[in-house]
């Protein structure tokens, strides 16, 4: 792992963790309970992978695939989850129709065949079919420049069919970080489609979240100075 | 309700209109579908629990040997703290003499700091959020603006001042680069020269030390490598072509260059290999009296010392390591040749520990600056970029 680790994906089916190392351009697979200076169980790395400064990963344990967004090349690469070594992606989404613009992160819903991409440049979220390939237009676009969203991550909930997007910006009025969570439903579309739920009052310009379905609680980043995590009860996000 | 009828229209204006309620004989008024708004914080929902660390975690360190003050950077609360060099050895928290902190200061995650006694300035590198180096008078305190700001490439880490040539050297881990600026550079000023490219062996460079007298630059590298073109940085964007990947793992290393090296040049020497024990080396400092390089070897909680002329797969001359040392993820260090001391910052222990300059083995520190009660846990969080829940273990995973 590098000194910069932006995303960890949890594969609950195979009990693995997946981490991208942007500096060594590698995808590292660890056992679920990995601890300390433990070696990965396998590594995807090499010229054929086309990994380039890749810092994020999403895992689909049902179809045995891993997805990465590449911000510099505006591409989504899909690999066989069980692959190791120097392997080529099995699919690539890339091209002018895709709308990819500094693609920052991915989320995959293997049940409903959704693939969501947080698009930092265009400040929106692109929704694709999970199996899309090539220069394909997204089937939905949410958010956009007018929202002022600074987007870092997106979460798909296959059970509720929620698209959960934490985002934020620096308030010019107060010169303070302000963060939001916007929740759309599958099927919502359009840059001006209002979210179903808007959570506000987050003290971070780039909030990050983790959903705890058992308790309907959500861990939300409480700020970066210092780093803190706050646990809130937000049952509305699980409906 | 019999006088009401529902008309469905496509989206209008800035907000979606899903329906219009019209009473017979009235003009239609759009009913905007508004989201359910949930407020957090003041007047809204309060957190059930909070994970955080309210104490400073030390990273960068430098010293004004003439004024007997040590400057430490705090990545957690984002501040720059100045302490007296001498104090009673104690396990209690020591209060700083001065603290630079607040939005005006632009102090972010300052991982390294250098000091100029001649110009009475400190130079602090903010890493990958602010992407700059900020400069303050040594006397600065409070929420004050920096005297000047220098824009750096994304992911700056190490900084070292060449007092003889009035230059400042900055490493950037994201693009494998050592950039040399005029000490007085500001704004978007370009580098005077840089070391970058496939021949350099730079691989996620961290700490840097420049020896203006002997004309050499020493760089600690984690070993995570990908191809970078000479000049790649904020003034020259990398290619956006989907191409063959170049990334690979190299052994962690100390690479040495001529002070005047420029462009894609091979190192004069490189310390690397299993005998070196290098494992995530971070801060590096040349003890000019002993001719030894001190390296904060963060992953195995040690400080390694090498001869400055060492080359290849060589063991360290000596090592400070062990439970008595108090080393806990050491990040940066400073050698005070005037008082025969070496200072080390410990990211995971809210401390800066002081040892005899020639200390070796499992030796207790002479004294330590503590920013938190001894044993207070450090969260270890720094620039969290995502969270994920592991339902099997009921754990939150926080990548940093």
Coordinates of C-alpha atoms in Angstrom, one line a residue:
Chain A
X1 CA 0.0 0.0 0.0
X2 CA 1.1 3.5 -0.6
X3 CA 1.1 6.5 1.7
X4 CA -1.9 7.6 -0.3
X5 CA -4.8 5.1 0.0
X6 CA -8.0 6.6 -1.1
X7 CA -10.4 3.7 -1.2
X8 CA -10.9 0.2 0.2
X9 CA -13.5 -2.1 -1.1
X10 CA -14.9 -4.9 1.0
X11 CA -15.8 -8.2 -0.7
X12 CA -18.2 -9.8 1.9
X13 CA -18.8 -12.9 -0.2
X14 CA -15.1 -13.9 -0.5
X15 CA -14.0 -12.1 2.7
X16 CA -11.4 -10.0 0.9
X17 CA -10.3 -6.3 0.9
X18 CA -9.3 -4.6 -2.3
X19 CA -7.0 -1.6 -2.3
X20 CA -5.6 0.5 -5.2
X21 CA -2.0 1.8 -5.0
X22 CA -1.9 4.8 -7.3
X23 CA 1.9 5.2 -7.1
X24 CA 2.8 1.6 -8.1
X25 CA -0.3 1.3 -10.3
X26 CA -1.6 -1.9 -8.6
X27 CA -4.7 -3.5 -7.2
X28 CA -4.0 -5.4 -4.0
X29 CA -6.2 -8.1 -2.6
X30 CA -5.9 -8.9 1.1
X31 CA -7.7 -11.4 3.2
X32 CA -10.6 -9.8 5.1
X33 CA -9.0 -9.8 8.5
X34 CA -5.6 -8.6 7.2
X35 CA -3.6 -6.8 9.9
X36 CA -0.2 -5.1 10.2
X37 CA 2.4 -5.6 7.6
X38 CA 0.6 -8.4 5.8
X39 CA 1.3 -9.3 2.2
X40 CA -1.6 -9.3 -0.3
X41 CA -3.0 -12.6 -1.5
X42 CA -2.7 -11.5 -5.1
X43 CA -1.8 -8.4 -7.0
X44 CA -3.0 -7.1 -10.4
X45 CA -0.2 -5.0 -11.9
X46 CA 1.7 -4.7 -15.1
X47 CA 1.7 -3.1 -18.5
X48 CA -1.4 -4.9 -19.8
X49 CA -3.5 -3.7 -17.0
X50 CA -3.4 -0.1 -18.2
X51 CA -3.7 1.0 -14.6
X52 CA -2.6 4.6 -14.5
X53 CA -2.4 6.5 -11.2
X54 CA -5.5 4.6 -10.2
X55 CA -6.6 5.2 -6.6
X56 CA -10.1 3.6 -6.3
X57 CA -11.8 0.3 -6.7
X58 CA -15.3 -1.2 -6.5
X59 CA -15.9 -4.9 -6.2
X60 CA -18.8 -7.1 -7.6
X61 CA -18.5 -10.4 -5.7
X62 CA -21.5 -11.9 -7.5
X63 CA -20.0 -11.6 -11.0
X64 CA -16.4 -11.8 -9.8
X65 CA -15.4 -8.4 -11.2
X66 CA -13.6 -5.4 -9.9
X67 CA -14.1 -1.9 -11.3
X68 CA -11.8 1.1 -11.2
X69 CA -12.2 4.7 -12.4
X70 CA -9.2 6.4 -13.9
X71 CA -9.4 10.2 -13.5
X72 CA -6.6 11.1 -15.9
X73 CA -7.6 8.9 -18.8
X74 CA -11.4 9.1 -18.1
X75 CA -11.8 5.4 -18.3
X76 CA -13.6 2.7 -16.3
X77 CA -11.6 -0.5 -16.3
X78 CA -13.1 -3.9 -15.4
X79 CA -11.0 -6.8 -14.3
X80 CA -11.7 -10.4 -13.4
X81 CA -11.8 -10.4 -9.6
X82 CA -9.7 -13.6 -9.3
X83 CA -7.1 -12.4 -11.7
X84 CA -3.5 -11.7 -10.6
X85 CA -0.4 -10.4 -12.3
X86 CA -0.2 -8.6 -15.6
X87 CA -3.8 -9.0 -17.0
X88 CA -5.7 -6.9 -19.4
X89 CA -9.1 -5.4 -18.4
X90 CA -12.0 -7.5 -19.6
X91 CA -14.0 -4.4 -20.4
X92 CA -13.4 -0.7 -20.8
X93 CA -15.8 2.1 -20.7
X94 CA -14.3 5.2 -22.4
X95 CA -15.1 7.7 -25.1
X96 CA -16.8 11.0 -25.7
X97 CA -20.3 9.6 -25.2
X98 CA -19.6 8.4 -21.7
X99 CA -19.4 11.9 -20.2
X100 CA -16.5 10.7 -18.0
X101 CA -14.7 13.8 -16.7
X102 CA -12.1 13.3 -14.0
X103 CA -13.9 10.1 -12.9
X104 CA -13.2 9.8 -9.3
X105 CA -14.8 6.7 -7.9
X106 CA -17.1 3.8 -8.7
X107 CA -19.9 1.9 -7.1
X108 CA -21.4 -1.3 -8.5
X109 CA -24.8 -2.9 -7.7
X110 CA -24.6 -6.5 -8.9
X111 CA -28.3 -7.2 -8.1
X112 CA -29.8 -4.4 -10.2
X113 CA -26.9 -4.2 -12.7
X114 CA -26.1 -0.6 -11.9
X115 CA -22.7 1.0 -12.1
X116 CA -22.3 4.6 -10.7
X117 CA -19.3 6.8 -11.3
X118 CA -18.6 10.0 -9.4
X119 CA -17.4 12.5 -11.9
X120 CA -15.3 15.1 -10.3
X121 CA -14.8 17.4 -13.3
X122 CA -18.5 17.7 -14.3
X123 CA -19.6 17.5 -10.7
X124 CA -22.1 14.9 -11.4
X125 CA -22.8 11.2 -11.0
X126 CA -23.1 9.0 -14.1
X127 CA -25.2 5.8 -14.1
X128 CA -24.3 3.0 -16.5
X129 CA -25.4 -0.5 -16.9
X130 CA -23.0 -2.8 -15.0
X131 CA -22.1 -4.6 -18.2
X132 CA -21.6 -1.5 -20.4
X133 CA -18.5 -1.4 -22.5
X134 CA -16.9 1.0 -25.0
X135 CA -18.0 4.5 -25.9
X136 CA -21.5 4.3 -24.3
X137 CA -23.7 7.1 -23.0
X138 CA -24.8 6.8 -19.4
X139 CA -28.4 5.9 -18.8
X140 CA -28.7 8.6 -16.2
X141 CA -26.9 11.7 -15.0
X142 CA -27.5 13.3 -11.6
X143 CA -26.2 16.6 -10.3
X144 CA -24.1 18.9 -12.3
X145 CA -22.2 22.2 -12.3
X146 CA -25.2 24.2 -10.8
X147 CA -25.2 22.1 -7.7
X148 CA -21.7 23.1 -6.9
X149 CA -21.1 19.6 -5.8
X150 CA -17.6 18.5 -5.1
X151 CA -18.0 14.8 -5.5
X152 CA -15.7 12.2 -4.1
X153 CA -17.7 9.1 -3.6
X154 CA -21.0 7.5 -4.5
X155 CA -22.8 4.6 -2.8
X156 CA -25.4 2.3 -4.4
X157 CA -27.8 0.4 -2.2
X158 CA -29.3 -2.5 -4.1
X159 CA -32.0 -3.1 -1.5
X160 CA -33.5 0.4 -1.3
X161 CA -32.4 1.3 -4.8
X162 CA -30.9 4.5 -3.4
X163 CA -28.1 6.4 -5.0
X164 CA -26.3 8.1 -2.1
X165 CA -23.9 10.9 -3.0
X166 CA -21.9 12.8 -0.3
X167 CA -20.5 16.0 -1.6
X168 CA -19.4 19.4 -0.5
X169 CA -17.9 22.7 -1.2
X170 CA -16.3 25.7 0.5
X171 CA -18.9 28.3 1.4
X172 CA -17.8 31.7 0.0
X173 CA -20.0 33.4 2.6
X174 CA -18.4 31.8 5.6
X175 CA -15.2 30.5 4.1
X176 CA -16.0 27.3 5.8
X177 CA -16.4 23.8 4.5
X178 CA -20.0 22.7 4.0
X179 CA -21.0 19.2 3.1
X180 CA -24.2 17.5 2.0
X181 CA -25.5 14.0 1.4
X182 CA -27.9 13.8 -1.5
X183 CA -30.1 10.7 -2.1
X184 CA -31.7 9.9 -5.4
X185 CA -33.6 6.8 -6.4
X186 CA -32.8 4.4 -9.3
X187 CA -34.6 5.8 -12.3
X188 CA -34.1 9.5 -11.4
X189 CA -32.4 11.3 -14.1
X190 CA -31.3 14.8 -15.2
X191 CA -28.9 17.4 -14.0
X192 CA -31.7 19.2 -12.4
X193 CA -33.5 16.3 -10.8
X194 CA -33.9 17.2 -7.2
X195 CA -32.6 14.6 -4.7
X196 CA -35.3 12.8 -2.6
X197 CA -33.3 13.5 0.6
X198 CA -30.8 16.3 1.4
X199 CA -28.7 15.9 4.5
X200 CA -26.9 19.1 5.4
X201 CA -24.9 20.6 8.2
X202 CA -21.8 18.5 7.6
X203 CA -18.5 20.2 8.4
X204 CA -16.5 18.9 5.6
X205 CA -16.0 20.0 2.0
X206 CA -15.5 16.4 0.9
X207 CA -17.6 14.3 3.2
X208 CA -17.3 10.6 3.2
X209 CA -19.7 8.0 4.6
X210 CA -20.2 4.4 5.6
X211 CA -23.7 2.9 5.9
X212 CA -24.5 0.5 8.8
X213 CA -27.7 -1.2 7.6
X214 CA -28.2 -3.2 10.9
X215 CA -28.7 -0.1 12.9
X216 CA -29.7 2.4 10.2
X217 CA -26.8 4.5 11.3
X218 CA -24.3 6.3 9.1
X219 CA -20.7 7.2 9.8
X220 CA -20.0 10.6 8.3
X221 CA -16.7 12.4 8.2
X222 CA -17.0 15.3 10.6
X223 CA -14.1 17.3 9.2
X224 CA -10.5 17.2 8.3
X225 CA -9.1 19.5 10.9
X226 CA -8.8 17.3 12.8
X227 CA -10.1 14.2 11.1
X228 CA -13.1 12.9 12.8
X229 CA -16.0 10.5 12.2
X230 CA -19.5 11.1 13.5
X231 CA -22.1 8.4 13.8
X232 CA -25.7 9.6 13.1
X233 CA -29.0 7.7 13.2
X234 CA -30.4 8.3 9.7
X235 CA -33.1 5.7 9.0
X236 CA -34.4 7.8 6.1
X237 CA -31.3 6.8 4.1
X238 CA -32.3 3.1 4.4
X239 CA -35.8 3.5 3.1
Chain B
X1 CA -60.8 16.7 -3.8
X2 CA -63.1 16.5 -6.7
X3 CA -62.2 20.0 -7.9
X4 CA -58.5 19.0 -8.1
X5 CA -56.8 17.5 -11.1
X6 CA -53.2 16.4 -11.5
X7 CA -51.2 17.5 -14.5
X8 CA -47.8 15.9 -15.1
X9 CA -45.2 18.1 -16.8
X10 CA -41.6 17.6 -17.7
X11 CA -38.9 19.3 -15.6
X12 CA -39.0 23.1 -15.7
X13 CA -36.5 25.7 -14.6
X14 CA -34.0 25.0 -11.9
X15 CA -36.0 22.4 -9.9
X16 CA -38.0 19.5 -11.2
X17 CA -41.8 19.9 -11.2
X18 CA -43.5 16.6 -10.9
X19 CA -47.1 17.8 -10.6
X20 CA -49.3 20.9 -10.5
X21 CA -52.3 21.0 -8.2
X22 CA -55.0 23.1 -9.9
X23 CA -58.3 24.0 -8.3
X24 CA -61.0 24.5 -10.9
X25 CA -61.1 28.0 -12.2
X26 CA -57.6 28.9 -10.8
X27 CA -54.3 29.6 -12.6
X28 CA -52.0 26.7 -12.4
X29 CA -49.1 27.2 -10.0
X30 CA -46.1 24.8 -10.1
X31 CA -45.7 22.7 -7.0
X32 CA -42.0 22.0 -6.7
X33 CA -41.0 18.7 -5.4
X34 CA -38.6 19.5 -2.6
X35 CA -36.3 17.0 -1.0
X36 CA -36.7 15.8 2.6
X37 CA -34.2 17.9 4.4
X38 CA -32.3 16.5 7.4
X39 CA -30.3 18.9 9.4
X40 CA -27.2 17.8 11.3
X41 CA -25.4 19.7 14.0
X42 CA -26.8 22.8 15.7
X43 CA -30.6 22.6 15.8
X44 CA -30.5 19.3 14.1
X45 CA -29.5 15.7 14.8
X46 CA -26.5 15.2 17.0
X47 CA -24.0 12.4 16.6
X48 CA -24.5 9.2 18.6
X49 CA -20.7 8.7 18.8
X50 CA -17.6 10.5 17.6
X51 CA -14.2 9.1 16.6
X52 CA -11.4 11.6 16.6
X53 CA -8.2 12.8 18.1
X54 CA -8.1 16.3 19.6
X55 CA -4.4 16.3 20.2
X56 CA -1.6 17.4 17.8
X57 CA 0.2 14.6 16.0
X58 CA 3.7 15.7 15.1
X59 CA 5.1 15.2 11.7
X60 CA 7.6 17.8 10.5
X61 CA 10.4 19.1 12.7
X62 CA 13.1 21.7 12.5
X63 CA 15.1 23.8 14.9
X64 CA 16.3 27.3 15.3
X65 CA 19.5 26.4 17.0
X66 CA 20.4 30.0 17.7
X67 CA 17.2 30.7 19.6
X68 CA 16.8 27.3 21.3
X69 CA 13.4 26.7 19.8
X70 CA 12.1 23.7 18.0
X71 CA 9.3 23.9 15.4
X72 CA 6.9 21.0 15.0
X73 CA 4.1 20.6 12.5
X74 CA 0.8 19.0 13.5
X75 CA -1.0 17.1 10.7
X76 CA -4.0 16.3 12.8
X77 CA -5.2 19.7 13.9
X78 CA -3.3 21.4 11.1
X79 CA -1.1 23.7 13.1
X80 CA 2.6 24.7 13.5
X81 CA 3.9 24.6 17.1
X82 CA 7.0 26.1 18.6
X83 CA 8.5 24.8 21.8
X84 CA 11.5 25.6 23.8
X85 CA 14.3 23.2 23.1
X86 CA 15.1 22.6 26.8
X87 CA 12.5 21.4 29.3
X88 CA 12.3 19.1 32.2
X89 CA 11.9 15.4 31.3
X90 CA 8.3 14.6 32.1
X91 CA 5.4 12.5 30.9
X92 CA 3.1 15.5 31.1
X93 CA 1.8 17.5 28.2
X94 CA 4.0 20.4 27.3
X95 CA 2.3 23.6 26.1
X96 CA 3.9 25.3 23.0
X97 CA 5.2 28.8 23.2
X98 CA 3.5 29.7 20.0
X99 CA 1.0 28.1 17.6
X100 CA 0.1 29.1 14.1
X101 CA -3.3 27.8 13.3
X102 CA -6.6 28.9 11.6
X103 CA -8.0 29.6 8.1
X104 CA -5.9 32.7 7.5
X105 CA -2.7 30.7 8.1
X106 CA -3.4 28.2 5.3
X107 CA -1.7 25.6 7.5
X108 CA -2.9 22.2 6.3
X109 CA -1.3 18.8 6.5
X110 CA 2.2 20.2 6.9
X111 CA 4.4 17.1 6.7
X112 CA 7.8 18.8 6.7
X113 CA 9.3 22.1 7.8
X114 CA 12.6 23.9 7.4
X115 CA 14.0 27.0 9.1
X116 CA 16.3 29.8 8.1
X117 CA 17.9 31.5 11.1
X118 CA 19.4 34.1 8.7
X119 CA 16.0 35.2 7.4
X120 CA 14.1 34.3 10.5
X121 CA 11.6 32.3 8.5
X122 CA 10.0 28.9 8.5
X123 CA 9.0 27.0 5.4
X124 CA 6.2 24.4 5.7
X125 CA 5.1 22.0 3.0
X126 CA 1.4 21.2 2.9
X127 CA 0.8 18.0 1.1
X128 CA -1.9 16.8 -1.2
X129 CA -4.9 19.1 -0.4
X130 CA -3.4 22.5 -0.4
X131 CA -0.4 21.7 -2.7
X132 CA 1.8 24.6 -1.5
X133 CA 4.6 25.7 0.7
X134 CA 3.8 28.5 3.2
X135 CA 6.4 30.8 4.7
X136 CA 6.1 32.5 8.1
X137 CA 8.3 34.7 10.2
X138 CA 9.6 32.6 13.1
X139 CA 7.8 34.9 15.5
X140 CA 4.4 34.3 13.9
X141 CA 1.6 33.1 16.1
X142 CA -2.1 32.7 15.9
X143 CA -4.4 32.8 12.9
X144 CA -2.1 34.8 10.7
X145 CA -1.6 34.8 7.0
X146 CA 1.7 33.5 5.7
X147 CA 4.3 36.0 4.5
X148 CA 4.1 34.2 1.1
X149 CA 2.9 31.1 -0.5
X150 CA 4.6 29.0 -3.2
X151 CA 2.5 26.7 -5.3
X152 CA 3.9 23.2 -5.5
X153 CA 3.1 20.1 -7.5
X154 CA 0.3 17.8 -6.1
X155 CA 1.6 15.7 -3.2
X156 CA 4.5 17.6 -1.8
X157 CA 6.2 16.0 1.2
X158 CA 9.8 16.8 2.1
X159 CA 11.5 20.2 2.4
X160 CA 15.2 21.2 3.0
X161 CA 16.9 24.5 2.9
X162 CA 20.3 25.1 1.3
X163 CA 21.5 28.0 3.3
X164 CA 24.7 28.4 1.3
X165 CA 23.0 28.7 -2.0
X166 CA 19.8 30.3 -0.8
X167 CA 17.7 27.5 -2.4
X168 CA 14.9 25.3 -1.1
X169 CA 14.3 21.7 -2.2
X170 CA 10.9 20.0 -2.2
X171 CA 9.9 16.4 -3.0
X172 CA 6.6 15.5 -4.5
X173 CA 5.6 11.9 -3.9
X174 CA 2.8 11.8 -6.5
X175 CA 5.1 12.5 -9.5
X176 CA 8.5 11.3 -8.3
X177 CA 10.1 14.7 -8.4
X178 CA 12.7 16.7 -6.5
X179 CA 12.2 20.4 -7.2
X180 CA 14.7 23.1 -6.4
X181 CA 13.4 26.7 -6.0
X182 CA 14.9 29.9 -4.9
X183 CA 14.3 30.3 -1.2
X184 CA 12.3 33.5 -1.9
X185 CA 10.1 31.9 -4.6
X186 CA 6.4 32.6 -4.3
X187 CA 3.2 32.1 -6.2
X188 CA 3.5 30.2 -9.4
X189 CA 7.2 30.7 -9.7
X190 CA 8.8 27.8 -11.6
X191 CA 11.5 25.6 -10.2
X192 CA 15.1 26.6 -10.8
X193 CA 15.7 23.0 -11.8
X194 CA 14.3 19.6 -11.0
X195 CA 15.2 15.9 -10.8
X196 CA 12.6 13.7 -12.4
X197 CA 12.3 10.9 -14.9
X198 CA 12.9 7.2 -15.3
X199 CA 16.6 7.3 -14.7
X200 CA 16.4 9.0 -11.4
X201 CA 15.2 6.1 -9.3
X202 CA 12.8 8.4 -7.5
X203 CA 9.9 6.3 -6.3
X204 CA 7.4 8.0 -4.1
X205 CA 10.0 10.3 -2.6
X206 CA 9.4 11.4 0.9
X207 CA 12.1 13.2 3.0
X208 CA 14.9 15.2 1.5
X209 CA 18.1 16.7 2.8
X210 CA 20.4 19.0 0.9
X211 CA 24.0 19.5 1.9
X212 CA 25.1 22.8 0.3
X213 CA 28.7 22.4 1.5
X214 CA 29.3 19.0 -0.1
X215 CA 26.9 19.7 -2.9
X216 CA 24.6 16.7 -2.5
X217 CA 20.9 15.9 -2.2
X218 CA 19.7 12.9 -0.2
X219 CA 16.2 11.5 -0.8
X220 CA 14.2 8.8 1.0
X221 CA 12.0 6.7 -1.3
X222 CA 9.2 4.4 -0.4
X223 CA 9.7 2.4 -3.6
X224 CA 6.3 2.8 -5.3
X225 CA 7.2 3.7 -8.9
X226 CA 5.5 4.6 -12.1
X227 CA 6.9 6.4 -15.2
X228 CA 6.9 10.1 -15.0
X229 CA 8.1 12.4 -17.7
X230 CA 10.7 15.0 -16.8
X231 CA 8.9 18.2 -16.0
X232 CA 5.5 16.6 -15.2
X233 CA 3.7 18.7 -12.6
X234 CA 1.5 21.6 -12.1
X235 CA 2.9 23.4 -15.1
X236 CA 2.9 20.4 -17.4
X237 CA 0.0 18.0 -17.1
X238 CA 0.7 14.3 -17.6
X239 CA -0.6 12.6 -20.8
X240 CA -4.3 11.5 -20.6
X241 CA -3.8 8.6 -23.0
X242 CA -4.9 5.2 -22.0
X243 CA -1.7 3.3 -22.3
X244 CA 0.3 0.4 -21.0
X245 CA 0.7 0.6 -17.2
X246 CA 4.2 1.3 -16.0
X247 CA 3.8 0.9 -12.2
X248 CA 6.0 -1.5 -10.2
X249 CA 7.4 -2.0 -6.7
X250 CA 11.0 -1.1 -6.2
X251 CA 12.9 -1.6 -3.0
X252 CA 12.8 1.3 -0.6
X253 CA 15.9 3.4 -1.1
X254 CA 18.0 6.4 -0.3
X255 CA 19.1 8.0 -3.5
X256 CA 21.8 10.7 -3.7
X257 CA 22.2 13.3 -6.4
X258 CA 24.5 16.2 -7.1
X259 CA 23.0 19.4 -5.8
X260 CA 23.1 20.9 -9.3
X261 CA 21.6 17.8 -11.0
X262 CA 18.9 18.6 -13.4
X263 CA 16.4 16.6 -15.4
X264 CA 16.3 12.8 -15.9
X265 CA 19.7 11.9 -14.2
X266 CA 20.7 8.7 -12.5
X267 CA 21.6 9.0 -8.8
X268 CA 25.2 9.2 -7.8
X269 CA 24.6 6.5 -5.2
X270 CA 21.6 4.5 -4.0
X271 CA 21.2 2.6 -0.7
X272 CA 18.7 -0.2 -1.3
X273 CA 18.3 -3.9 -0.7
X274 CA 17.3 -6.2 2.1
X275 CA 20.4 -5.6 4.3
X276 CA 19.5 -1.9 4.5
X277 CA 16.4 -2.6 6.5
X278 CA 14.7 0.3 4.8
X279 CA 10.9 0.0 5.1
X280 CA 8.9 3.1 4.3
X281 CA 11.7 5.5 5.0
X282 CA 10.4 9.0 5.5
X283 CA 12.4 11.9 7.0
X284 CA 16.1 12.0 6.3
X285 CA 18.8 14.3 7.9
X286 CA 22.6 14.5 7.4
X287 CA 24.6 14.7 10.5
X288 CA 27.5 16.7 9.1
X289 CA 29.7 16.1 12.1
X290 CA 29.6 12.3 12.0
X291 CA 29.0 12.1 8.2
X292 CA 26.0 9.8 8.9
X293 CA 22.6 9.9 7.4
X294 CA 19.8 9.5 9.9
X295 CA 16.6 8.0 8.5
X296 CA 13.2 7.8 10.1
X297 CA 12.2 4.2 9.1
X298 CA 8.5 4.5 9.9
X299 CA 7.1 1.0 9.4
X300 CA 9.4 -0.8 11.8
X301 CA 9.6 2.0 14.3
X302 CA 13.3 2.6 14.0
X303 CA 15.9 5.2 13.1
X304 CA 18.6 3.9 10.8
X305 CA 22.1 5.5 10.3
X306 CA 24.2 5.1 7.2
X307 CA 27.5 6.5 6.1
X308 CA 26.8 9.4 3.8
X309 CA 28.9 7.7 1.1
X310 CA 27.2 4.3 1.5
X311 CA 26.1 2.7 -1.7
X312 CA 24.2 -0.4 -2.6
X313 CA 22.8 -3.2 -0.3
X314 CA 24.6 -2.2 2.9
X315 CA 23.5 -2.6 6.5
X316 CA 23.0 0.5 8.7
X317 CA 25.9 1.5 10.8
X318 CA 23.6 1.6 13.9
X319 CA 19.9 1.5 14.7
X320 CA 17.7 3.0 17.4
X321 CA 14.9 0.6 17.9
X322 CA 13.0 -1.2 20.6
X323 CA 10.3 -0.8 23.2
X324 CA 12.3 1.6 25.4
X325 CA 12.8 4.1 22.6
X326 CA 9.2 5.3 22.4
X327 CA 9.5 5.4 18.6
X328 CA 6.0 5.0 17.1
X329 CA 5.7 5.5 13.4
X330 CA 8.7 7.9 13.3
X331 CA 8.2 10.5 10.5
X332 CA 10.8 13.1 10.6
X333 CA 14.0 13.9 12.4
X334 CA 16.5 16.7 13.1
X335 CA 20.1 16.4 14.2
X336 CA 21.3 19.1 16.6
X337 CA 25.1 18.9 16.3
X338 CA 25.5 21.9 18.6
X339 CA 24.0 19.9 21.6
X340 CA 24.7 16.4 20.4
X341 CA 21.0 15.5 20.1
X342 CA 18.7 13.9 17.6
X343 CA 15.0 14.6 17.6
X344 CA 12.4 12.4 16.1
X345 CA 8.6 13.0 15.6
X346 CA 6.3 10.0 16.3
X347 CA 3.1 10.2 14.4
X348 CA 1.3 7.6 16.5
X349 CA 2.3 8.7 19.9
X350 CA 1.7 12.5 20.1
X351 CA 5.4 12.9 20.8
X352 CA 8.8 14.2 19.7
X353 CA 11.5 12.2 21.4
X354 CA 15.1 13.3 22.0
X355 CA 18.1 11.0 22.0
X356 CA 21.9 11.4 22.3
X357 CA 23.2 12.1 18.8
X358 CA 25.2 8.9 18.7
X359 CA 22.6 6.7 20.5
X360 CA 22.1 3.1 19.4
X361 CA 19.9 0.2 20.3
X362 CA 16.9 0.0 22.6
X363 CA 17.6 3.2 24.4
X364 CA 15.1 5.4 26.2
X365 CA 14.8 9.0 25.1
X366 CA 16.5 11.7 27.1
X367 CA 13.2 13.7 27.1
X368 CA 10.1 14.0 25.0
X369 CA 7.6 16.7 24.1
X370 CA 4.2 15.3 24.5
X371 CA 1.1 16.9 23.0
X372 CA -1.2 14.5 24.7
X373 CA -1.2 12.5 27.9
X374 CA 1.1 9.5 27.7
X375 CA -0.7 6.5 26.3
X376 CA -3.5 8.6 24.7
X377 CA -4.4 6.7 21.5
X378 CA -3.8 8.4 18.2
X379 CA -6.6 7.8 15.7
X380 CA -4.1 7.5 12.9
X381 CA -6.5 9.2 10.5
X382 CA -5.0 11.6 8.1
X383 CA -6.7 12.8 5.0
X384 CA -9.4 10.2 5.1
X385 CA -10.9 9.8 1.6
X386 CA -13.4 7.1 2.0
X387 CA -15.0 4.8 4.5
X388 CA -16.3 1.4 4.3
X389 CA -18.1 -1.0 6.6
X390 CA -17.1 -4.6 7.0
X391 CA -20.4 -6.3 8.2
X392 CA -18.6 -9.6 9.0
X393 CA -16.4 -8.0 11.6
X394 CA -18.6 -5.0 12.3
X395 CA -15.6 -2.7 11.6
X396 CA -15.2 0.6 9.9
X397 CA -12.2 0.7 7.5
X398 CA -10.6 4.1 7.0
X399 CA -8.1 4.4 4.2
X400 CA -5.7 7.3 4.7

